[in-house]
PDB file of C-alpha atoms in Angstrom:
ATOM      1  CA  GLN A   1      35.219 -68.300  20.419  1.00  0.00           C
ATOM      2  CA  ARG A   2      35.174 -72.045  22.329  1.00  0.00           C
ATOM      3  CA  LEU A   3      31.430 -71.949  21.639  1.00  0.00           C
ATOM      4  CA  LEU A   4      32.039 -71.282  18.023  1.00  0.00           C
ATOM      5  CA  GLU A   5      34.384 -73.784  17.677  1.00  0.00           C
ATOM      6  CA  LEU A   6      32.132 -76.504  19.237  1.00  0.00           C
ATOM      7  CA  GLN A   7      29.072 -75.486  17.236  1.00  0.00           C
ATOM      8  CA  ALA A   8      31.171 -75.604  13.953  1.00  0.00           C
ATOM      9  CA  ALA A   9      32.621 -79.068  14.644  1.00  0.00           C
ATOM     10  CA  SER A  10      30.744 -81.920  13.270  1.00  0.00           C
ATOM     11  CA  ASN A  11      31.960 -84.275  16.020  1.00  0.00           C
ATOM     12  CA  LEU A  12      34.370 -83.788  19.171  1.00  0.00           C
ATOM     13  CA  SER A  13      37.586 -85.330  17.246  1.00  0.00           C
ATOM     14  CA  GLN A  14      37.696 -82.021  15.025  1.00  0.00           C
ATOM     15  CA  ILE A  15      38.382 -79.764  18.292  1.00  0.00           C
ATOM     16  CA  PRO A  16      42.258 -79.687  18.678  1.00  0.00           C
ATOM     17  CA  ARG A  17      43.900 -81.180  21.937  1.00  0.00           C
ATOM     18  CA  THR A  18      46.538 -78.889  21.829  1.00  0.00           C
ATOM     19  CA  PRO A  19      46.184 -74.951  23.261  1.00  0.00           C
ATOM     20  CA  PRO A  20      44.096 -73.657  22.451  1.00  0.00           C
ATOM     21  CA  PRO A  21      41.292 -74.890  22.882  1.00  0.00           C
ATOM     22  CA  ARG A  22      42.828 -78.004  24.423  1.00  0.00           C
ATOM     23  CA  CYS A  23      39.853 -79.935  24.565  1.00  0.00           C
ATOM     24  CA  HIS A  24      40.522 -82.815  27.033  1.00  0.00           C
ATOM     25  CA  GLU A  25      38.756 -85.242  29.478  1.00  0.00           C
ATOM     26  CA  LEU A  26      38.924 -84.676  32.872  1.00  0.00           C
ATOM     27  CA  THR A  27      39.816 -86.846  35.924  1.00  0.00           C
ATOM     28  CA  GLY A  28      39.087 -87.726  39.570  1.00  0.00           C
ATOM     29  CA  ASP A  29      35.755 -86.035  40.789  1.00  0.00           C
ATOM     30  CA  LEU A  30      35.062 -84.556  37.261  1.00  0.00           C
ATOM     31  CA  LYS A  31      35.872 -87.928  35.800  1.00  0.00           C
ATOM     32  CA  GLY A  32      33.256 -88.339  32.495  1.00  0.00           C
ATOM     33  CA  LYS A  33      33.274 -84.602  31.720  1.00  0.00           C
ATOM     34  CA  LEU A  34      35.413 -82.803  29.120  1.00  0.00           C
ATOM     35  CA  SER A  35      36.539 -79.147  29.079  1.00  0.00           C
ATOM     36  CA  VAL A  36      38.092 -76.581  26.648  1.00  0.00           C
ATOM     37  CA  ASP A  37      40.427 -73.793  27.782  1.00  0.00           C
ATOM     38  CA  LEU A  38      39.100 -70.272  28.422  1.00  0.00           C
ATOM     39  CA  GLU A  39      41.126 -67.424  29.561  1.00  0.00           C
ATOM     40  CA  HIS A  40      43.670 -69.033  32.361  1.00  0.00           C
ATOM     41  CA  PRO A  41      42.198 -70.486  34.711  1.00  0.00           C
ATOM     42  CA  TRP A  42      38.865 -70.957  33.458  1.00  0.00           C
ATOM     43  CA  ARG A  43      37.561 -73.792  31.565  1.00  0.00           C
ATOM     44  CA  LEU A  44      34.290 -74.404  29.834  1.00  0.00           C
ATOM     45  CA  LEU A  45      32.930 -77.863  31.158  1.00  0.00           C
ATOM     46  CA  PHE A  46      30.623 -80.250  29.055  1.00  0.00           C
ATOM     47  CA  VAL A  47      29.571 -83.637  28.548  1.00  0.00           C
ATOM     48  CA  PRO A  48      28.752 -85.920  25.344  1.00  0.00           C
ATOM     49  CA  ALA A  49      25.044 -85.635  24.797  1.00  0.00           C
ATOM     50  CA  HIS A  50      24.414 -88.994  24.094  1.00  0.00           C
ATOM     51  CA  ASP A  51      23.031 -92.053  25.926  1.00  0.00           C
ATOM     52  CA  PRO A  52      24.690 -94.624  25.589  1.00  0.00           C
ATOM     53  CA  LEU A  53      28.007 -92.919  25.173  1.00  0.00           C
ATOM     54  CA  PRO A  54      29.767 -93.680  22.025  1.00  0.00           C
ATOM     55  CA  ARG A  55      32.714 -95.975  23.167  1.00  0.00           C
ATOM     56  CA  LYS A  56      35.584 -97.289  21.242  1.00  0.00           C
ATOM     57  CA  PRO A  57      36.468-101.434  21.630  1.00  0.00           C
ATOM     58  CA  ASP A  58      39.023-100.434  24.559  1.00  0.00           C
ATOM     59  CA  GLY A  59      36.120 -98.687  26.323  1.00  0.00           C
ATOM     60  CA  GLY A  60      37.495 -95.208  25.841  1.00  0.00           C
ATOM     61  CA  LEU A  61      35.342 -92.401  24.655  1.00  0.00           C
ATOM     62  CA  ASP A  62      34.968 -92.344  20.702  1.00  0.00           C
ATOM     63  CA  TRP A  63      35.547 -88.678  20.072  1.00  0.00           C
ATOM     64  CA  ALA A  64      34.694 -89.173  16.547  1.00  0.00           C
ATOM     65  CA  GLN A  65      31.324 -90.188  17.293  1.00  0.00           C
ATOM     66  CA  VAL A  66      30.230 -87.398  19.821  1.00  0.00           C
ATOM     67  CA  THR A  67      28.219 -85.216  17.676  1.00  0.00           C
ATOM     68  CA  ALA A  68      26.611 -83.105  20.680  1.00  0.00           C
ATOM     69  CA  VAL A  69      27.448 -81.783  24.058  1.00  0.00           C
ATOM     70  CA  GLU A  70      25.696 -80.298  26.970  1.00  0.00           C
ATOM     71  CA  ILE A  71      27.652 -77.365  28.706  1.00  0.00           C
ATOM     72  CA  PHE A  72      27.125 -77.406  32.049  1.00  0.00           C
ATOM     73  CA  GLY A  73      29.435 -74.820  33.363  1.00  0.00           C
ATOM     74  CA  VAL A  74      32.528 -72.550  33.634  1.00  0.00           C
ATOM     75  CA  GLU A  75      34.985 -73.450  36.623  1.00  0.00           C
ATOM     76  CA  ASP A  76      38.624 -73.016  37.496  1.00  0.00           C
ATOM     77  CA  THR A  77      39.289 -76.863  37.657  1.00  0.00           C
ATOM     78  CA  HIS A  78      42.551 -76.355  39.286  1.00  0.00           C
TER      79      HIS A  78
END
């Protein structure tokens, strides 16, 4: 389901930040990566597939400009 949602979206801002799928940026050791919820406690982890990363003026990731992602795993991030 989450793969279909990511594929159907024209950019990352179209993926809801509320559950499900609760797309969100990670912190700590996983800073710079994003995830969406799968069946608890699993998360689909990915990074924007852009070089350089699209940034807003405040330095944050510009979700509306992220049009491709690279999936790198399924993990329990808790």
